[in-house]
Coordinates of C-alpha atoms in Angstrom, one line a residue:
Chain K
M1 CA 199.7 260.1 114.5
M2 CA 199.9 261.6 117.8
S3 CA 196.4 261.6 118.7
S4 CA 195.7 258.2 117.6
N5 CA 198.6 257.0 119.6
S6 CA 197.6 258.5 123.0
A7 CA 194.1 257.3 122.2
N8 CA 195.1 253.9 121.7
V9 CA 197.0 254.6 125.3
N10 CA 193.8 255.7 126.7
K11 CA 192.0 253.0 125.4
S12 CA 194.2 250.3 126.8
K13 CA 194.6 252.0 129.9
G14 CA 190.5 251.9 130.2
L15 CA 191.0 248.3 129.2
I16 CA 193.2 247.5 132.2
I17 CA 190.9 249.4 134.7
V18 CA 188.0 247.4 133.6
I19 CA 189.7 244.0 133.7
S20 CA 191.4 245.2 137.0
A21 CA 187.8 245.9 138.4
I22 CA 186.1 242.5 137.4
L23 CA 188.9 240.8 138.7
T24 CA 188.4 242.4 142.0
I25 CA 184.5 242.3 142.0
I26 CA 184.3 238.6 141.5
P27 CA 185.0 237.4 144.9
F28 CA 182.3 239.8 146.1
F29 CA 179.7 238.2 143.8
A30 CA 181.0 234.8 145.2
L31 CA 180.4 235.7 148.8
I32 CA 177.3 238.1 148.2
D33 CA 175.3 234.8 147.0
I34 CA 175.0 233.6 150.4
P35 CA 172.0 231.3 149.4
F36 CA 174.3 229.2 147.1
Y37 CA 176.6 228.1 149.6
N38 CA 174.3 228.4 152.6
R39 CA 174.4 224.5 152.6
T40 CA 175.8 221.1 154.5
N41 CA 176.5 219.2 151.6
P42 CA 179.1 218.6 149.9
E43 CA 181.1 218.0 152.9
L44 CA 184.8 217.8 152.9
G45 CA 186.4 215.9 155.8
G46 CA 183.0 216.3 157.8
L47 CA 183.3 220.0 157.2
P48 CA 180.0 221.5 155.7
F49 CA 180.4 223.1 152.6
F50 CA 179.0 226.6 154.1
Y51 CA 182.5 226.6 155.6
W52 CA 184.9 225.2 153.3
Y53 CA 183.4 227.2 150.4
Q54 CA 184.6 230.2 152.1
I55 CA 188.0 229.4 153.0
L56 CA 188.3 228.4 149.4
W57 CA 187.6 232.1 148.5
L58 CA 189.9 233.5 150.7
F59 CA 192.8 231.6 148.3
V60 CA 191.0 232.4 145.3
A61 CA 190.4 236.2 146.3
A62 CA 193.8 236.6 147.1
A63 CA 194.8 235.4 143.7
L64 CA 192.3 237.3 141.7
F65 CA 193.3 240.6 143.8
A66 CA 197.2 239.9 143.3
T67 CA 196.4 239.5 139.3
A68 CA 194.2 242.8 139.2
G69 CA 197.1 244.4 141.3
I70 CA 200.1 243.4 139.3
I71 CA 198.3 244.2 135.9
Y72 CA 197.3 247.4 137.0
N73 CA 200.8 248.5 138.7
R74 CA 202.4 247.4 135.2
Y75 CA 200.1 248.9 132.8
G76 CA 197.6 251.1 134.6
G77 CA 199.8 253.7 136.1
E78 CA 200.1 254.2 139.9
Chain V
M1 CA 196.3 225.2 185.6
L2 CA 199.5 225.0 183.5
Q3 CA 202.2 223.0 184.4
I4 CA 205.8 224.4 185.2
D5 CA 207.2 223.7 181.9
G6 CA 204.3 225.5 180.2
T7 CA 204.9 228.3 182.6
A8 CA 208.5 228.6 182.0
A9 CA 207.8 228.5 178.1
F10 CA 205.4 231.5 178.6
T11 CA 207.6 233.3 180.8
I12 CA 210.8 232.8 178.8
L13 CA 209.0 234.0 175.3
F14 CA 207.5 236.7 177.1
A15 CA 211.0 238.1 178.3
V16 CA 212.2 237.9 174.7
F17 CA 209.1 239.7 173.9
L18 CA 209.5 242.6 176.5
I19 CA 213.3 242.8 175.3
L20 CA 212.3 243.5 171.6
G21 CA 209.7 245.7 172.9
F22 CA 212.0 248.1 174.5
Y23 CA 214.6 247.6 172.2
G24 CA 212.1 248.8 169.4
R25 CA 212.8 252.2 170.7
Y26 CA 216.1 252.2 169.1
W27 CA 214.9 250.3 166.3
R28 CA 215.2 252.1 162.8
K29 CA 215.6 255.4 164.8
G30 CA 215.1 258.4 162.5
D31 CA 214.6 262.2 163.1
L32 CA 211.9 261.4 165.7
S33 CA 210.7 265.1 165.9
K34 CA 209.2 264.6 162.5
L35 CA 205.7 262.8 162.9
D36 CA 206.3 261.2 159.8
E37 CA 209.4 259.2 161.1
W38 CA 207.6 258.9 164.7
A39 CA 204.4 257.5 163.6
L40 CA 205.1 256.0 160.0
G41 CA 208.1 254.9 160.2
G42 CA 209.7 257.2 157.6
R43 CA 206.9 255.7 155.0
R44 CA 209.9 253.3 153.9
F45 CA 208.1 249.9 154.5
G46 CA 208.1 247.5 151.5
A47 CA 205.2 245.3 150.4
F48 CA 206.4 242.5 152.5
I49 CA 206.5 244.4 155.8
V50 CA 203.3 246.1 155.3
W51 CA 201.9 242.7 154.4
F52 CA 202.8 241.7 158.2
L53 CA 201.9 245.1 159.8
V54 CA 198.6 245.2 158.5
G55 CA 198.1 241.5 158.7
A56 CA 198.9 241.9 162.4
D57 CA 196.0 244.1 162.9
L58 CA 194.0 241.0 161.7
Y59 CA 195.5 238.6 164.2
T60 CA 194.2 240.1 167.4
A61 CA 191.9 238.9 170.1
Y62 CA 189.0 239.5 167.6
T63 CA 190.4 236.6 166.0
F64 CA 191.3 234.3 168.9
I65 CA 189.0 234.8 171.3
A66 CA 185.7 236.7 170.0
I67 CA 185.1 235.0 166.9
P68 CA 185.7 231.4 167.9
S69 CA 183.7 232.3 171.1
S70 CA 180.8 233.3 169.3
V71 CA 181.1 230.4 166.4
F72 CA 180.6 228.1 169.8
S73 CA 178.2 230.3 171.6
I74 CA 176.0 231.2 168.7
G75 CA 176.8 229.2 165.6
A76 CA 177.7 229.6 161.9
I77 CA 176.9 233.2 161.6
Y78 CA 180.0 234.1 163.2
F79 CA 181.9 232.9 160.3
F80 CA 181.1 236.2 158.7
A81 CA 184.6 237.1 160.0
V82 CA 185.7 235.0 156.6
P83 CA 184.1 236.8 154.1
Y84 CA 185.1 240.0 155.6
V85 CA 188.5 239.5 155.4
A86 CA 188.0 238.0 152.0
V87 CA 186.5 241.1 150.7
T88 CA 187.9 243.9 152.6
F89 CA 191.4 243.9 151.0
G90 CA 189.5 243.9 147.6
I91 CA 188.3 247.5 148.8
A92 CA 191.3 248.5 150.6
M93 CA 193.9 247.6 147.5
W94 CA 192.3 250.6 145.5
A95 CA 191.3 253.1 148.6
M96 CA 194.4 253.2 150.5
P97 CA 197.1 253.8 147.7
K98 CA 194.8 256.6 146.7
L99 CA 194.8 257.9 150.2
W100 CA 198.7 257.3 150.2
K101 CA 199.3 259.5 147.5
V102 CA 197.3 262.2 148.7
S103 CA 198.6 262.0 152.0
K104 CA 202.1 261.9 150.9
K105 CA 201.6 265.2 148.8
E106 CA 200.1 267.2 151.5
G107 CA 201.9 265.7 154.6
H108 CA 198.9 263.6 156.1
V109 CA 199.4 261.0 159.1
T110 CA 196.1 260.5 160.1
G111 CA 192.4 260.0 158.3
A112 CA 191.5 263.4 160.1
D113 CA 194.5 265.4 158.5
F114 CA 193.0 264.3 155.3
V115 CA 189.4 265.5 156.0
R116 CA 190.8 268.8 157.3
K117 CA 192.5 269.8 154.3
H118 CA 190.0 268.3 151.7
F119 CA 187.1 269.8 153.2
N120 CA 188.5 273.0 154.6
S121 CA 187.1 272.4 157.8
R122 CA 188.5 272.0 161.3
S123 CA 185.2 271.2 162.8
L124 CA 184.6 268.3 160.9
A125 CA 188.3 266.8 161.0
I126 CA 188.0 267.2 165.0
L127 CA 184.7 265.2 164.7
V128 CA 186.3 262.7 162.9
A129 CA 189.5 262.4 165.2
L130 CA 187.3 262.2 168.2
V131 CA 184.9 259.4 166.6
G132 CA 188.0 257.4 165.9
I133 CA 189.2 257.9 169.5
V134 CA 185.9 256.4 170.5
A135 CA 185.4 253.7 168.3
E136 CA 188.8 252.2 169.3
L137 CA 187.7 252.0 172.9
P138 CA 185.6 248.9 172.8
Y139 CA 188.0 247.3 170.3
I140 CA 190.9 247.8 172.8
A141 CA 188.3 246.3 175.4
L142 CA 188.1 243.4 173.2
Q143 CA 192.0 242.9 173.3
I144 CA 191.7 243.1 177.3
V145 CA 189.2 240.5 177.2
G146 CA 191.5 238.4 175.0
M147 CA 194.6 238.7 177.4
L148 CA 192.4 237.9 180.6
S149 CA 191.1 234.9 178.9
V150 CA 194.5 233.1 178.6
M151 CA 195.7 234.6 182.2
F152 CA 192.3 232.8 183.6
V153 CA 193.0 229.4 182.1
M154 CA 196.5 229.6 183.2
L155 CA 195.7 230.4 186.7
Y156 CA 192.6 228.3 186.7
G157 CA 192.7 226.4 190.1
L158 CA 194.3 228.9 192.3
G159 CA 190.9 230.0 194.0
S160 CA 187.4 230.5 193.1
I161 CA 186.2 231.2 189.4
K162 CA 185.2 234.6 190.7
L163 CA 188.9 235.3 192.4
V164 CA 190.8 233.7 189.3
S165 CA 188.9 235.9 186.6
D166 CA 189.5 239.1 188.8
L167 CA 193.2 238.3 189.1
A168 CA 193.3 237.7 185.4
L169 CA 192.1 240.8 184.5
I170 CA 193.9 242.9 186.9
L171 CA 197.1 241.2 185.9
S172 CA 196.3 241.9 182.1
F173 CA 195.7 245.4 182.3
V174 CA 198.7 246.3 184.5
I175 CA 201.0 244.6 182.0
L176 CA 199.0 246.4 179.1
A177 CA 199.5 249.9 180.5
I178 CA 203.1 249.5 181.7
F179 CA 204.0 248.1 178.1
T180 CA 202.2 250.9 176.1
Y181 CA 203.6 253.6 178.4
F182 CA 207.5 252.5 178.0
S183 CA 207.7 250.8 174.4
G184 CA 205.9 253.1 171.6
L185 CA 204.7 252.3 168.4
R186 CA 208.3 251.2 167.2
G187 CA 208.4 248.7 169.9
A188 CA 205.0 247.5 169.2
T189 CA 205.9 247.0 165.3
L190 CA 208.9 244.9 166.1
T191 CA 207.1 242.5 168.5
A192 CA 204.0 242.0 165.8
I193 CA 206.2 239.9 163.6
F194 CA 207.4 237.9 166.6
K195 CA 203.8 237.6 167.6
D196 CA 202.4 236.4 164.4
A197 CA 205.4 233.9 163.8
I198 CA 204.2 232.3 167.1
I199 CA 200.7 232.3 166.1
L200 CA 201.0 231.0 162.6
F201 CA 203.2 228.4 164.1
T202 CA 200.5 227.4 167.1
V203 CA 197.2 227.7 165.2
A204 CA 198.8 225.2 162.0
L205 CA 199.9 222.6 165.0
V206 CA 196.8 223.0 167.1
I207 CA 194.3 222.8 164.0
I208 CA 196.4 219.5 162.6
V209 CA 196.1 217.8 166.4
A210 CA 192.5 218.8 166.7
V211 CA 191.4 217.6 163.1
V212 CA 193.5 214.3 163.6
N213 CA 192.3 213.8 167.3
I214 CA 189.0 214.8 167.2
G215 CA 187.6 215.5 163.7
F216 CA 184.9 217.6 162.5
T217 CA 182.4 214.6 162.1
K218 CA 182.5 213.9 165.7
S219 CA 182.4 217.4 166.8
F220 CA 179.4 218.3 164.7
Q221 CA 177.5 215.2 165.8
S222 CA 175.3 216.8 168.5
L223 CA 174.9 219.9 167.2
P224 CA 172.2 221.8 165.8
V225 CA 171.3 223.1 162.2
K226 CA 172.7 226.7 163.2
Y227 CA 176.1 225.4 163.4
Y228 CA 176.0 223.4 159.9
H229 CA 175.1 226.7 158.1
L230 CA 172.9 230.0 158.5
L231 CA 169.1 229.9 159.6
P232 CA 167.2 231.5 156.8
L233 CA 166.4 234.6 158.9
Q234 CA 170.3 235.0 159.2
V235 CA 171.0 235.5 155.9
N236 CA 170.7 239.4 155.6
A237 CA 172.2 239.8 158.9
Y238 CA 175.5 237.6 157.5
W239 CA 175.9 240.0 154.6
S240 CA 175.2 243.2 156.5
L241 CA 177.7 242.1 159.0
F242 CA 180.4 241.0 156.5
L243 CA 180.1 243.7 154.1
M244 CA 180.1 246.7 156.8
S245 CA 183.0 245.1 158.8
A246 CA 184.8 244.8 155.4
L247 CA 184.3 248.6 155.0
A248 CA 184.9 249.8 158.6
L249 CA 188.4 248.2 159.0
Y250 CA 190.3 250.6 157.0
L251 CA 188.5 253.5 158.5
Y252 CA 190.0 252.7 162.1
P253 CA 193.2 255.1 163.1
H254 CA 195.5 252.1 163.4
A255 CA 194.8 250.5 160.2
I256 CA 195.2 253.8 158.3
T257 CA 198.5 254.4 160.0
G258 CA 199.5 250.9 159.0
S259 CA 199.0 251.6 155.3
L260 CA 200.5 255.1 155.1
S261 CA 203.8 253.5 156.2
A262 CA 204.1 251.8 153.1
K263 CA 207.1 253.1 150.7
D264 CA 205.1 253.6 147.6
P265 CA 201.5 253.0 146.5
K266 CA 202.5 250.0 144.1
S267 CA 203.7 247.8 146.8
L268 CA 201.0 248.9 149.1
R269 CA 198.6 247.6 146.6
I270 CA 200.2 244.3 146.2
S271 CA 200.5 243.7 149.8
Q272 CA 196.8 244.5 150.5
S273 CA 195.8 242.0 147.6
L274 CA 197.5 239.2 149.1
L275 CA 196.3 239.8 152.5
P276 CA 193.0 237.5 152.3
L277 CA 195.5 234.5 152.8
Y278 CA 196.3 235.8 156.5
G279 CA 192.8 235.3 157.0
V280 CA 193.1 231.6 156.7
G281 CA 194.4 231.3 160.1
L282 CA 191.3 233.3 161.4
A283 CA 188.9 230.7 159.4
L284 CA 190.7 227.7 161.1
L285 CA 190.8 229.6 164.4
A286 CA 186.7 229.9 164.1
L287 CA 186.5 226.4 163.7
F288 CA 187.9 225.8 167.2
G289 CA 184.5 226.9 168.0
I290 CA 183.0 223.9 166.7
L291 CA 186.2 221.5 167.7
A292 CA 185.7 222.4 171.1
Y293 CA 182.2 220.4 171.0
G294 CA 184.2 217.3 170.1
S295 CA 186.6 217.2 172.8
S296 CA 185.4 215.7 175.9
S297 CA 187.9 217.3 178.4
T298 CA 187.4 220.8 176.9
H299 CA 183.9 220.4 176.9
A300 CA 183.9 219.2 180.6
F301 CA 186.3 222.2 181.7
L302 CA 184.1 224.7 179.7
I303 CA 180.5 223.8 181.3
Q304 CA 182.0 224.5 184.9
I305 CA 182.2 228.4 183.7
P306 CA 178.9 230.3 183.5
A307 CA 177.4 230.4 179.8
A308 CA 177.7 234.2 179.7
S309 CA 181.5 234.0 179.7
R310 CA 182.3 230.4 178.6
G311 CA 182.8 231.0 175.1
T312 CA 185.7 233.2 175.8
Y313 CA 187.9 230.4 177.1
V314 CA 187.2 228.0 173.9
V315 CA 190.4 228.7 172.4
P316 CA 192.6 228.4 175.3
A317 CA 191.0 225.4 176.7
L318 CA 191.3 223.4 173.6
I319 CA 194.9 224.1 173.2
F320 CA 195.2 223.3 176.8
Y321 CA 193.5 219.7 176.4
T322 CA 195.2 218.9 173.0
L323 CA 198.9 220.1 173.2
P324 CA 201.7 219.1 175.7
S325 CA 202.1 221.6 178.3
W326 CA 205.1 223.4 177.3
L327 CA 203.6 224.1 173.5
T328 CA 200.4 225.1 175.4
G329 CA 202.8 228.0 177.1
V330 CA 203.9 228.9 173.7
A331 CA 200.7 229.2 172.2
F332 CA 199.2 230.9 175.4
L333 CA 201.9 233.6 174.9
G334 CA 200.9 234.1 171.4
I335 CA 197.3 234.7 172.2
F336 CA 198.3 237.1 175.2
I337 CA 200.5 239.4 173.1
G338 CA 198.2 238.8 170.4
G339 CA 195.7 241.2 172.4
L340 CA 198.8 243.0 174.0
V341 CA 200.3 244.5 170.9
P342 CA 197.3 245.6 169.1
A343 CA 195.8 247.2 172.2
S344 CA 198.6 249.2 172.4
I345 CA 199.1 249.9 168.9
M346 CA 195.6 251.3 169.0
A347 CA 196.0 253.4 172.2
I348 CA 199.1 255.1 170.5
S349 CA 196.9 256.0 167.4
Q350 CA 194.4 257.3 169.6
S351 CA 196.8 259.7 171.5
N352 CA 198.2 260.5 168.1
L353 CA 194.7 261.7 166.9
L354 CA 194.2 263.6 170.4
T355 CA 197.3 265.5 170.0
R356 CA 197.5 266.0 166.4
N357 CA 194.0 266.7 165.4
I358 CA 192.4 268.0 168.7
I359 CA 194.9 269.4 171.2
K360 CA 196.8 271.0 168.6
E361 CA 194.1 272.7 166.8
I362 CA 193.0 274.2 170.0
K363 CA 196.2 275.1 171.6
P364 CA 198.6 275.5 168.6
N365 CA 201.5 276.7 170.4
L366 CA 202.2 273.2 172.4
T367 CA 205.8 272.6 172.7
S368 CA 206.9 269.3 171.7
K369 CA 207.8 268.4 175.5
G370 CA 204.2 269.2 176.2
E371 CA 202.8 267.3 173.0
S372 CA 204.7 264.1 174.4
L373 CA 203.5 264.3 177.8
V374 CA 199.8 264.8 176.5
A375 CA 200.5 261.7 174.2
K376 CA 201.9 259.6 176.9
V377 CA 199.1 260.6 179.2
G378 CA 196.4 260.3 176.9
T379 CA 197.2 256.6 176.2
I380 CA 196.8 255.8 179.6
I381 CA 193.6 257.5 180.3
F382 CA 192.1 255.6 177.1
L383 CA 193.4 252.4 178.7
F384 CA 191.4 253.2 181.6
I385 CA 188.2 253.8 179.7
A386 CA 188.8 251.1 177.6
L387 CA 188.7 248.7 180.6
G388 CA 185.5 249.9 181.6
F389 CA 184.2 248.8 178.1
V390 CA 185.2 245.1 179.1
F391 CA 182.1 245.2 181.3
L392 CA 179.7 246.3 178.5
F393 CA 178.8 242.8 177.3
P394 CA 179.3 239.6 179.0
L395 CA 182.4 238.1 177.9
S396 CA 181.0 235.4 175.5
Y397 CA 179.7 238.3 173.6
S398 CA 183.0 240.0 173.5
V399 CA 182.6 240.2 169.7
Q400 CA 180.2 242.8 169.8
L401 CA 182.6 245.3 171.3
Q402 CA 184.3 245.0 168.0
L403 CA 180.8 245.5 166.1
L404 CA 180.2 248.6 168.3
G405 CA 183.3 250.1 167.3
G406 CA 182.4 249.4 163.9
I407 CA 179.1 251.2 164.3
L408 CA 180.8 254.0 165.3
I409 CA 183.7 254.2 162.9
L410 CA 181.6 253.4 159.9
Q411 CA 180.1 257.0 160.2
T412 CA 183.6 258.6 159.3
L413 CA 182.9 256.8 155.9
P414 CA 181.4 259.8 153.9
S415 CA 184.1 262.1 155.1
V416 CA 187.2 259.9 154.3
F417 CA 186.1 257.2 151.6
L418 CA 183.6 259.4 149.8
G419 CA 185.9 262.2 150.4
L420 CA 188.4 260.4 148.1
I421 CA 186.1 260.0 145.4
T422 CA 184.5 263.3 144.9
N423 CA 184.7 266.7 146.4
K424 CA 180.9 267.8 145.9
L425 CA 179.7 267.0 149.5
N426 CA 179.2 269.5 151.8
K427 CA 181.1 270.0 155.1
Y428 CA 178.0 270.7 157.1
G429 CA 176.0 267.9 155.4
L430 CA 178.8 265.1 156.7
M431 CA 179.0 266.7 160.0
T432 CA 175.3 266.4 160.5
G433 CA 175.2 263.0 158.6
L434 CA 177.9 261.7 161.3
I435 CA 176.1 263.3 164.1
V436 CA 172.9 261.5 163.1
G437 CA 174.4 258.3 162.5
I438 CA 176.3 257.6 165.6
G439 CA 173.2 258.8 167.5
Y440 CA 170.9 256.7 165.6
G441 CA 173.3 253.9 165.8
L442 CA 173.4 253.8 169.7
Y443 CA 169.5 254.4 170.0
L444 CA 169.1 251.4 168.1
M445 CA 171.4 249.7 170.0
E446 CA 169.4 250.5 173.0
V447 CA 166.2 249.3 171.3
A448 CA 167.5 246.2 169.6
N449 CA 168.7 245.3 173.5
H450 CA 165.4 246.3 174.8
F451 CA 167.3 249.0 177.2
K452 CA 168.9 246.3 179.3
P453 CA 172.9 245.2 179.0
W454 CA 174.0 244.8 175.6
T455 CA 174.1 241.2 174.1
T456 CA 173.5 242.2 170.4
T457 CA 174.2 244.5 167.4
L458 CA 171.6 243.2 165.2
I459 CA 168.0 244.8 165.0
T460 CA 164.5 243.7 162.9
M461 CA 163.0 246.8 162.0
P462 CA 160.7 248.0 159.1
P463 CA 161.0 248.3 156.4
F464 CA 163.1 245.1 156.6
N465 CA 161.6 242.1 158.4
Y466 CA 164.7 240.2 159.2
P467 CA 167.7 241.2 161.6
L468 CA 170.4 243.3 159.8
F469 CA 173.5 244.8 161.4
I470 CA 172.8 248.1 163.2
G471 CA 176.1 249.7 161.7
F472 CA 174.7 249.1 158.1
I473 CA 171.2 251.2 159.1
A474 CA 172.9 253.9 160.7
L475 CA 175.3 254.3 157.9
L476 CA 172.3 254.5 155.7
A477 CA 170.9 257.2 157.7
N478 CA 174.0 259.0 157.7
L479 CA 174.3 258.9 153.7
V480 CA 170.9 260.2 153.2
V481 CA 171.5 263.1 155.5
V482 CA 174.8 263.8 153.7
L483 CA 173.1 263.8 150.3
I484 CA 170.1 265.9 151.0
I485 CA 172.3 268.6 152.7
S486 CA 175.0 268.6 150.2
L487 CA 172.2 268.5 147.2
I488 CA 170.5 271.6 148.9
A489 CA 173.9 273.3 149.3
L490 CA 175.4 272.7 146.2
P491 CA 174.4 275.7 144.1
F492 CA 175.6 277.7 147.0
S493 CA 179.0 276.3 147.7
K494 CA 180.6 276.2 144.5
K495 CA 183.5 278.4 145.7
N496 CA 184.3 276.9 148.9
T497 CA 185.4 273.2 148.0
V498 CA 188.9 272.6 147.5
T499 CA 189.2 271.6 143.9
E500 CA 192.3 269.4 143.3
N501 CA 193.8 267.2 140.4

């Protein structure tokens, strides 16, 4: 009983770490793939794709990082 | 020249700022004989204040002046600051709470403290502290450039361009030195919030006015391709610049201090995770470098100034020609203290390192009176040295000052960040790697600039056939040395690594 319980806790803690890690790493992939966003079109209000794509990722990164942080803080320990 | 109502707005707000700065000495005053209290505000700041504090490190002259200047002068490649701030907090939200926990447990205040304990090496700690001090110098110089650019546009028309720029530099430096000497870190912290409120307000205002009046379509019209997006050859330079900047930010002494002042690791993590939002202002300011081309009055003003320093005045000039005079005064004040506050925080963190990690190591029986004297005098000396760095690069290339600081501070990454992850690294390996990294980095700076005055931090060298950020190559060399020496030393040094956890 005891051992299977603590094994479960370890397993779910491992899962939390994996989920937080994935959420954190997504913006890195989105921004390191420079050839993907290194283009002019589609423009947004005259602003080339290159610029607004990266600005958009500031918002997405904050949302993903915060989600990862909240999940980890609540279930993963300190 | 700024009109009377603009000058009045600037002066009144500057007076409010100074009162806050000096009042800050008494704000949240704890037992100042404890360094924890003096340097970290007693480690009691919640997520919101830490968000502001660390975010305030972002809104410096780097954001207002250097990045827009480079986008204006060179093109899309200097938009790298945006992915830099998007990813740096993804690293910080995991690394900094870890450093916080170790530091709290063992009473560390600086990164060098951590290194000293973790690797049980006084020499490595002194080396890390020295690099921290030197790396802040060009970063402070950049803040001085920011202050002088506002002064220049305010005083423009008083005399010849040469006279006005000299006057602007002298005024900026004197104000910085006096402010830093009298106000201290608490004053700087309190004013950081005031500064950001003004900045956020003016950035939002100017971007709306500029986009409505000028618009991107018109601004981009006459520009070559390198302003629309990267040229194929710049792609590798782009990632090396943004990834290395992201790794470097939290190695700077002032950023470590800001993080350690959090009240617990969880709120620190949340505040870090939300900081990419702060970068939106940075992105908009970077676009000022493009919008300046669409405003004919701004453009007419800028072309009177020699190209080598023209870029520096992009943001002040665009504000001057888009906003009414009194709002221009408000915005200028924001930019001016946007250089002043970070410069003084950086100088204080330097003198903190000097007294705590260098002087006290050599002379442990220093009295607390002697300590504060060393700290204060040290701050002023550092500011004077930083002033010398102002002349290292032409003003339009002032972003290179921050990148030079990056090349230097990155070399402490193996000792601080890898030290958090593993205790298998050898201290002599770390020392050798650090020295190799710095020596090699500076050598490559000379090679890349053909032993002439510096204008770039990028280099094309085998085996890479495209330009890369020198900081990346120097860090690679550093890591190779650290790994080789640690591998050789591993069998002999089982005993002298401090085992923890």
